[in-house]
Short mmCIF file of C-alpha atoms in Angstrom, two decimals:
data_model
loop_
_atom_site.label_atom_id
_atom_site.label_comp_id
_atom_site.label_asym_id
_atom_site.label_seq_id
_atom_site.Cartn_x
_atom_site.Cartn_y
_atom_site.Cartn_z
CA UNK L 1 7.38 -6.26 21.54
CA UNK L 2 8.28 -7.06 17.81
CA UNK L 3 12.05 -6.21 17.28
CA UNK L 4 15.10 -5.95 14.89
CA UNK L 5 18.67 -5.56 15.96
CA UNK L 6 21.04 -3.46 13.64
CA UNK L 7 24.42 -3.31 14.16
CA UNK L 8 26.77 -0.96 12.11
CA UNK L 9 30.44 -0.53 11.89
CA UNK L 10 32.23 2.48 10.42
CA UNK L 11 35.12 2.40 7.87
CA UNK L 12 35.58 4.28 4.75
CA UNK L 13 33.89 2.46 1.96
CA UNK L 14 29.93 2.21 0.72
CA UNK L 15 27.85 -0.09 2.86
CA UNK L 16 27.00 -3.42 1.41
CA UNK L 17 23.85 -4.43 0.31
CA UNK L 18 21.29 -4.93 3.86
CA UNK L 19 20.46 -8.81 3.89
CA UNK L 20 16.58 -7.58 5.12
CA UNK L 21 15.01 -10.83 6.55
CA UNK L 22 12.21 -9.70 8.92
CA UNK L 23 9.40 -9.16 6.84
CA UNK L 24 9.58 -12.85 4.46
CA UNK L 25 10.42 -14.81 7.74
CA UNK L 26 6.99 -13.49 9.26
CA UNK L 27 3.89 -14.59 6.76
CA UNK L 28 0.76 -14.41 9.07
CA UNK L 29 0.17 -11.33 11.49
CA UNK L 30 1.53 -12.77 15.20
CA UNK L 31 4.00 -15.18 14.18
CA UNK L 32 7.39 -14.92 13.93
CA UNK L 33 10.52 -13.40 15.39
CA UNK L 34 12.61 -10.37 14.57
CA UNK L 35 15.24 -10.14 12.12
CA UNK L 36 18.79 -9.85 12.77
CA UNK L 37 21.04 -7.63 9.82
CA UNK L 38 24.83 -6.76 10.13
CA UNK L 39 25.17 -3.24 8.42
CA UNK L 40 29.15 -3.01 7.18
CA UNK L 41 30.88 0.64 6.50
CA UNK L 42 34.48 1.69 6.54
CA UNK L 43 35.88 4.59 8.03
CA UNK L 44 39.96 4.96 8.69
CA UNK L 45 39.29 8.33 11.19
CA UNK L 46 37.36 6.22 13.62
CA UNK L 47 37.86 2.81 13.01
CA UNK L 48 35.07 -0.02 14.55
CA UNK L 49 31.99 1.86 15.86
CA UNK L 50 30.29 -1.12 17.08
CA UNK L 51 27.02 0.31 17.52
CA UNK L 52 24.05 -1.79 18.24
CA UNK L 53 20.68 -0.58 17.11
CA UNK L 54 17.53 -2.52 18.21
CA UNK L 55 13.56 -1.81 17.29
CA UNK L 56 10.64 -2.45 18.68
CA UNK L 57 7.21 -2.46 18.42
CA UNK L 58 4.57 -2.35 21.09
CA UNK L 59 1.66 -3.93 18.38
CA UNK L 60 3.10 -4.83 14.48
CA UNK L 61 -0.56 -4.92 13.34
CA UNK L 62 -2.28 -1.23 12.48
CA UNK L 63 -4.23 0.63 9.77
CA UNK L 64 -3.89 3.49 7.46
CA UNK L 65 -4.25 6.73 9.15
CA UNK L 66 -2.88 5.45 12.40
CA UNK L 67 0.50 5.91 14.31
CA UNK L 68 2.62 2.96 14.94
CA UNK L 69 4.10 3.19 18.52
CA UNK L 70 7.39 1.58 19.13
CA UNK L 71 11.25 2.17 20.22
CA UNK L 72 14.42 2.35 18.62
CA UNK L 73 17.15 1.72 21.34
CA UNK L 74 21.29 2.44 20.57
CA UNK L 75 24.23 1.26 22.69
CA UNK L 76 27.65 2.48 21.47
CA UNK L 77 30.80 0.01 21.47
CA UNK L 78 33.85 1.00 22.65
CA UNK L 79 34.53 4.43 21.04
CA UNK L 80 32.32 7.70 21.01
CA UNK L 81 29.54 7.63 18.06
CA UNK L 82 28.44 10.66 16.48
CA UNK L 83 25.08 10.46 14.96
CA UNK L 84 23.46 12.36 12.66
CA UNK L 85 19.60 11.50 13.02
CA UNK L 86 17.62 8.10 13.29
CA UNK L 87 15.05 7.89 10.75
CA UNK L 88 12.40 5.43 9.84
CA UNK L 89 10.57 4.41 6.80
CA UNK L 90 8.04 2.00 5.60
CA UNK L 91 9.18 -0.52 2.91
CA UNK L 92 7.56 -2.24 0.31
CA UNK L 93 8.11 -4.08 -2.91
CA UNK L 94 6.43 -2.27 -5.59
CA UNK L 95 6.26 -3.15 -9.48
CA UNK L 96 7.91 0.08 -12.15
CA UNK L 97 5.12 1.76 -14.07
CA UNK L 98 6.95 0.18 -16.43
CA UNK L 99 5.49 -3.81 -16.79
CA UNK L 100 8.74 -4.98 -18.22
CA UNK L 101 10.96 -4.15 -15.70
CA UNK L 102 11.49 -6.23 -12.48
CA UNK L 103 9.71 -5.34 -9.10
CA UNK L 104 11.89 -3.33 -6.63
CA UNK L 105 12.09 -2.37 -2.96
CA UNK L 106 10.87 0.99 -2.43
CA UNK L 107 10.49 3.15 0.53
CA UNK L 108 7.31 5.49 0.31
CA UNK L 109 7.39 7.29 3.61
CA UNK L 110 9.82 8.30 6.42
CA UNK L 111 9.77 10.04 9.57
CA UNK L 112 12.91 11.38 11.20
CA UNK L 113 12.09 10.34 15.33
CA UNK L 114 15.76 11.86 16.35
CA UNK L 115 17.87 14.23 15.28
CA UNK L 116 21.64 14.79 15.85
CA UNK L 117 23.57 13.52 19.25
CA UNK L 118 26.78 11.92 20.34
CA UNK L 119 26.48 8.40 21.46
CA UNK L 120 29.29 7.99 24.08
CA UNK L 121 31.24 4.64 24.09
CA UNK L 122 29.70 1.72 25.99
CA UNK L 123 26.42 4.48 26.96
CA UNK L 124 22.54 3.49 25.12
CA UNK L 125 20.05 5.60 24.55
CA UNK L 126 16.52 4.95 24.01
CA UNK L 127 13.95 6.89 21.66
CA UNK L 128 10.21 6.17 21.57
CA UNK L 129 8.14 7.08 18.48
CA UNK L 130 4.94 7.14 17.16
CA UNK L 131 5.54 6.47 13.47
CA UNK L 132 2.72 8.30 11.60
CA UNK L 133 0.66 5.82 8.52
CA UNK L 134 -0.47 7.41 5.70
CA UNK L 135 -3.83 7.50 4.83
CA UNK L 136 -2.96 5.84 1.21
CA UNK L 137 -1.16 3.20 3.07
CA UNK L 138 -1.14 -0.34 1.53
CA UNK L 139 -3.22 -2.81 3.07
CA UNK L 140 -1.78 -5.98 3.62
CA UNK L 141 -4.23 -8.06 5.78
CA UNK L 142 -7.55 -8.65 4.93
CA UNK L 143 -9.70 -11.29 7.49
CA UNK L 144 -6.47 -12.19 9.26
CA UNK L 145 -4.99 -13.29 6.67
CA UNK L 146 -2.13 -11.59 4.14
CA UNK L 147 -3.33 -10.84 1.39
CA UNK L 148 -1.05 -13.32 -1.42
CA UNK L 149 2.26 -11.75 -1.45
CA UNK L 150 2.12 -8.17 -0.18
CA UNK L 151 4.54 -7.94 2.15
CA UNK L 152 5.46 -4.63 4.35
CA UNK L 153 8.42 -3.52 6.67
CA UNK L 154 9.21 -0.74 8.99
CA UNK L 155 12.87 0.32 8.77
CA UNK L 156 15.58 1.66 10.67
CA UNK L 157 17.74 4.37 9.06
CA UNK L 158 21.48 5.45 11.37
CA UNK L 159 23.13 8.41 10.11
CA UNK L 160 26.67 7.84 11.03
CA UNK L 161 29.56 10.03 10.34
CA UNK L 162 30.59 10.16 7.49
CA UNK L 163 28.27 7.80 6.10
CA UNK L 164 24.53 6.87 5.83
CA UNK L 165 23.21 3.33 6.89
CA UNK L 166 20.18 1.91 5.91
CA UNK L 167 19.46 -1.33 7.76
CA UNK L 168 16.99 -3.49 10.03
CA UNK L 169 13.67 -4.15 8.69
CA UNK L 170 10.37 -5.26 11.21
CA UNK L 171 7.18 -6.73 9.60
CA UNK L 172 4.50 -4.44 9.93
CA UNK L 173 0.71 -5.86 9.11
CA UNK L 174 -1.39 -3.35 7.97
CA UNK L 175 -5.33 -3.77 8.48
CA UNK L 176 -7.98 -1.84 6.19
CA UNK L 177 -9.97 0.70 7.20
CA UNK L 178 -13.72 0.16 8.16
CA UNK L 179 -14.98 1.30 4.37
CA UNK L 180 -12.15 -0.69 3.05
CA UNK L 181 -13.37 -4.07 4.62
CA UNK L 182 -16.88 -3.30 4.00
CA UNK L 183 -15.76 -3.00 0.37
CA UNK L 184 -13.60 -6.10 0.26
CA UNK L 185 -16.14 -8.54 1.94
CA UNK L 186 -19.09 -7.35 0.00
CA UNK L 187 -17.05 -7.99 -3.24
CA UNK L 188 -16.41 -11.69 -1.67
CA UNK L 189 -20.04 -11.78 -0.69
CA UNK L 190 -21.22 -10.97 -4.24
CA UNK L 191 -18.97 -13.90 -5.69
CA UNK L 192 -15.95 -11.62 -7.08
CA UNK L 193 -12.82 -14.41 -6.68
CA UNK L 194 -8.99 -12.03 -5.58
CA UNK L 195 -6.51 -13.45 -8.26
CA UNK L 196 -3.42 -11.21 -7.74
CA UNK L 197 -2.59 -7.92 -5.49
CA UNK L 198 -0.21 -6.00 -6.31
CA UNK L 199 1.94 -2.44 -6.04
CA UNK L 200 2.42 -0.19 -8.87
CA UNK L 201 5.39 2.44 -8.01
CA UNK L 202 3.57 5.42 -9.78
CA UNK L 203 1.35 8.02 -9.43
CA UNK L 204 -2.64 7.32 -11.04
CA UNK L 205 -2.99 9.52 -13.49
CA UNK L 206 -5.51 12.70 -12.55
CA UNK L 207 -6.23 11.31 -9.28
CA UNK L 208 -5.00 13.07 -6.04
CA UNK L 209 -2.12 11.11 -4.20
CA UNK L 210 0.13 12.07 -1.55
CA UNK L 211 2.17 9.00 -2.01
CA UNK L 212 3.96 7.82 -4.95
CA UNK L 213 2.78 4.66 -5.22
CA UNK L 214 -0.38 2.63 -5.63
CA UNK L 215 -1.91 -0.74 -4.71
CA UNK L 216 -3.93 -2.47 -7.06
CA UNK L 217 -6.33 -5.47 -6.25
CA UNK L 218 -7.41 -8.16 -9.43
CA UNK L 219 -10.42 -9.81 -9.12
CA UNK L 220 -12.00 -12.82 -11.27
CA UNK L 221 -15.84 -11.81 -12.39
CA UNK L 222 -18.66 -12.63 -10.21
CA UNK L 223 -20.65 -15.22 -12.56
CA UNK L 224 -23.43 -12.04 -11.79
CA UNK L 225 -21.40 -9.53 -13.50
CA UNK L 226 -20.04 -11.91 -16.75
CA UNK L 227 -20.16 -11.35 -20.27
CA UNK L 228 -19.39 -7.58 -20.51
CA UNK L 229 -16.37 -7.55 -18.22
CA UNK L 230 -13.70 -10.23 -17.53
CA UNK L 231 -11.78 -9.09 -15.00
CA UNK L 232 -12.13 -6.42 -12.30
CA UNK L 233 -9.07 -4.21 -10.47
CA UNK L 234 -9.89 -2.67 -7.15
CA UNK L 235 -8.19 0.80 -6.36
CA UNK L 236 -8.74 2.36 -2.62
CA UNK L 237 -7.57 5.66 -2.49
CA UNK L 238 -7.99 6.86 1.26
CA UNK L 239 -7.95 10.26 3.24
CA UNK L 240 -9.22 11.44 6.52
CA UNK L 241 -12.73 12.23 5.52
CA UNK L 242 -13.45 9.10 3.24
CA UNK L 243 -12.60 6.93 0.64
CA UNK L 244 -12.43 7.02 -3.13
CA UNK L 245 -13.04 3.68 -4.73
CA UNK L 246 -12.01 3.41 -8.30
CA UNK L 247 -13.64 0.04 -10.65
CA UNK L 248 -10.88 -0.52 -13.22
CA UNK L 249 -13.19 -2.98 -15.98
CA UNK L 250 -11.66 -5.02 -18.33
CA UNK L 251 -12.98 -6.94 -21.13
CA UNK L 252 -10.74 -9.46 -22.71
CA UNK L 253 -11.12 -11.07 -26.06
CA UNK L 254 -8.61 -13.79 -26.20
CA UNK L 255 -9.09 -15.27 -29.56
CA UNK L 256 -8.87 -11.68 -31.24
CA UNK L 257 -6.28 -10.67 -28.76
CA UNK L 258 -8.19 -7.01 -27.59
CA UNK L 259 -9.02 -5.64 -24.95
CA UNK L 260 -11.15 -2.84 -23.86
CA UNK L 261 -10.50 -0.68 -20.58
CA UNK L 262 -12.99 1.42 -19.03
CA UNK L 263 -12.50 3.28 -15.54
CA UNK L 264 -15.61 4.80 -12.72
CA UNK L 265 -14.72 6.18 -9.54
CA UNK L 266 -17.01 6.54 -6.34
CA UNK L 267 -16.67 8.20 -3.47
CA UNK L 268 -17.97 6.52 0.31
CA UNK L 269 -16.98 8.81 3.26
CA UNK L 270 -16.35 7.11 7.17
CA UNK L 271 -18.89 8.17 9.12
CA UNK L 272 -21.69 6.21 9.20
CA UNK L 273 -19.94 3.27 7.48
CA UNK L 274 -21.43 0.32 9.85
CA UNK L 275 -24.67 1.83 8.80
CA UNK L 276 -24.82 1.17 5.24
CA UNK L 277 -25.89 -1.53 3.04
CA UNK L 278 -22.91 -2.18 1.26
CA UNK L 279 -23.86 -5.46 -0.54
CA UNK L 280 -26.57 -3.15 -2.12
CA UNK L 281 -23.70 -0.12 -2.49
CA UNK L 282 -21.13 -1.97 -4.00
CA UNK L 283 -23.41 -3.81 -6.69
CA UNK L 284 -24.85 -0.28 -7.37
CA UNK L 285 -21.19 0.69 -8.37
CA UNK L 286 -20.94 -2.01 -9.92
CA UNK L 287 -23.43 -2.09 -12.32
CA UNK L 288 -22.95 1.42 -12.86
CA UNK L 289 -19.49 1.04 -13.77
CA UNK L 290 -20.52 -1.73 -16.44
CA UNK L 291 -23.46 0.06 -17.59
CA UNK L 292 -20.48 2.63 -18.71
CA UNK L 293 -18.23 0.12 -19.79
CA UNK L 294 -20.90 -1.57 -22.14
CA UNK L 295 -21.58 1.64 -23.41
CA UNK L 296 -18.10 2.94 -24.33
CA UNK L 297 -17.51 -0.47 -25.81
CA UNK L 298 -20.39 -0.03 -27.87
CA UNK L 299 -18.73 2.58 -30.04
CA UNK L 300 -15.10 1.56 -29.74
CA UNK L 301 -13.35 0.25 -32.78
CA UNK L 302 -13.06 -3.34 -32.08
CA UNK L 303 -10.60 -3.65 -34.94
CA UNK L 304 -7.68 -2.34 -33.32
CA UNK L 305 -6.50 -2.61 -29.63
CA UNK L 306 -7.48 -0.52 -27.11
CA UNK L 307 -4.62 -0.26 -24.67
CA UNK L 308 -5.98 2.72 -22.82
CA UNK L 309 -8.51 3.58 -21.31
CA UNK L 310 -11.42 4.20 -23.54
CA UNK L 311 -13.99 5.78 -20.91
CA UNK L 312 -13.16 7.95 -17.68
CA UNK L 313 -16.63 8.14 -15.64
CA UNK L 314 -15.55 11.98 -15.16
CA UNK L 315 -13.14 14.68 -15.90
CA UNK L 316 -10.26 13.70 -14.12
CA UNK L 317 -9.82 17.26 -12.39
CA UNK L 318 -13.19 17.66 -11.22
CA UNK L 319 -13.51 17.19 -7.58
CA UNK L 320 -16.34 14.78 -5.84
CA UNK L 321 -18.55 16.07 -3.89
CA UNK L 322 -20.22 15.12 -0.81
CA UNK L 323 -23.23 12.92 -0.74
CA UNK L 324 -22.17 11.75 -4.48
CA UNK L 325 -22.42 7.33 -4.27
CA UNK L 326 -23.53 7.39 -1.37
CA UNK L 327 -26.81 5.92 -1.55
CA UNK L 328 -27.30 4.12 -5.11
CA UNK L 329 -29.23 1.21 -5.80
CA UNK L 330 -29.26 -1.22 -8.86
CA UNK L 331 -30.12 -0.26 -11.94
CA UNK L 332 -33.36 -1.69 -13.04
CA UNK L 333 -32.20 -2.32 -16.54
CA UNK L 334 -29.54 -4.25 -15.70
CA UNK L 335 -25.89 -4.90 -15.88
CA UNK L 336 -24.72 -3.04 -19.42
CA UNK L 337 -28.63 -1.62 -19.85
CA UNK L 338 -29.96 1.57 -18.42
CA UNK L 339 -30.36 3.30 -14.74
CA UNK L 340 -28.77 2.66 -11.62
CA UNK L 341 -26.63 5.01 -9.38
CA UNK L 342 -24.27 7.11 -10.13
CA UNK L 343 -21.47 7.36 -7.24
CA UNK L 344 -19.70 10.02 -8.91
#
């Protein structure tokens, strides 16, 4: 069992800032111990709570879509503690919308797992769960292995009178989804090179999202796929049925300091996923997605910078159908000439 210990004391005042070690202390799934955090709050009506909160879980390493079983376990101190609910949340660190502004801790999903009871003095109580993921949930491990710096916690929320304590964090490692590896190890097999992944606390514009954030994967250029795009961002967007895959293309011209944007989305559902060829699906979205890219940046003004986006593959509102990329092949004229499938 992978656990944290919380322990919270009741006076008055605001709580100070959580000292959250769990999830940097633990930087490969199955290593590691639990973190231990000291919650502080001031209340003159009741004085010391001492109330020890512990949680566990029975496996830290899941995927999106999946419930995360564990415990949360409570033993009062030497007075009566009245509690208000125990809630839990996943936490991340996620960068503003905003690319000035420092990276912040953000939690993007909560489940209350009990609600209101009286914790009598020196008695424990014990409360299973099955913490719910979110289809859109971040992955974090790809191959075993973190993927650079995303980092991802499950914590432990008291609600003690009068106050509200917000305390013990426990690593979780969160694997992808079947069409997400397939997607991931066909863009290693086809020579694309990860430089930087990353969270973006905001909503993608036109695209539906139940959670208000996004994770955002860089890639270097396959040597394949060079000359009309530089740089590649990978954007999984997940739900019960399948997965939308959206090829964020960049072109950079560094001695004239522009840049132009282009954006296709695809659509791949789960069934049947160990069944494709997805070397031969992703490089049909792939060449696709440059084949629009060349041609937007064909007729974009190359004399001012394009900061946007300067090509959407479709209207933003229109929904994708079924069937729609799921069997594409590569375009026989090429990357940034004619043909090739469509996936949207």
């Amino acid at each position: 069992m992978e656990g944290a210990t919380l322990r919270v004391r009741d006076h008055g005042g605001t709580p100070r800032e959580v000292r959250d070690r769990g999830v940097a202390e633990r930087d490969r799934p199955g290593g590691g111990r639990g973190s231990a955090v000291r919650l502080t709050g001031v209340s003159p009506e009741s004085g010391w709570t001492g109330l020890s909160v512990r949680t566990a879980l029975a496996n830290a390493s899941t995927r999106p879509g999946l419930r995360l079983p564990g415990r949360v376990t409570v033993v009062a101190g030497s007075t009566d503690v009245p509690v208000l609910h125990v809630r839990l949340g996943l936490v991340t660190t996620a960068e503003p919308d905003d690319p000035e502004a420092p990276r912040r801790l953000v939690q993007f999903h909560q489940a209350t797992v009990a609600g209101g009871f009286v914790l009598r003095a020196g008695r424990g109580r014990s409360i299973p769960f099955e913490f719910p993921l979110p289809w859109e949930t971040p992955v974090t491990v790809f191959g075993g292995a973190p993927l650079l710096s995303l980092r991802m916690g499950l914590r432990t929320e008291v609600a003690v009178e009068p106050r509200l304590d917000q305390g013990a964090m426990v690593p979780v490692f969160v694997h992808p989804l079947p069409t997400q590896a397939h997607v991931l190890a066909a863009l290693d097999t086809l020579g694309f090179s990860m430089r930087q992944a990353g969270l973006v606390d905001a909503r993608l514009p036109g695209v539906a999202q139940t959670l208000p954030l996004h994770q955002r994967l860089g890639y270097w250029v396959a040597p394949l796929y060079a000359g009309p795009i530089t740089e590649l961002e990978l954007i999984f967007i997940a739900e019960p049925a399948g997965l939308e895959v959206i090829l964020w293309l960049d072109r950079r011209l560094a001695l004239a300091g522009i840049t132009h944007q282009s954006i296709s989305r695809f659509r791949v559902w789960h069934v049947g996923a160990d069944k494709r060829d997805w070397i031969a699906t992703v490089d049909a979205w792939l060449r696709t997605a440059i084949n629009r890219h060349a041609a937007a940046a064909a007729h974009a003004d190359w004399s001012a910078t394009i900061s946007g986006s300067a090509h959407v593959s479709r209207p933003p509102d229109e929904p994708i159908h079924p069937g729609f990329g799921l069997g594409g092949t590569a375009g026989s004229g090429g990357i940034g000439g004619s043909g090739g499938g469509d996936g949207t």
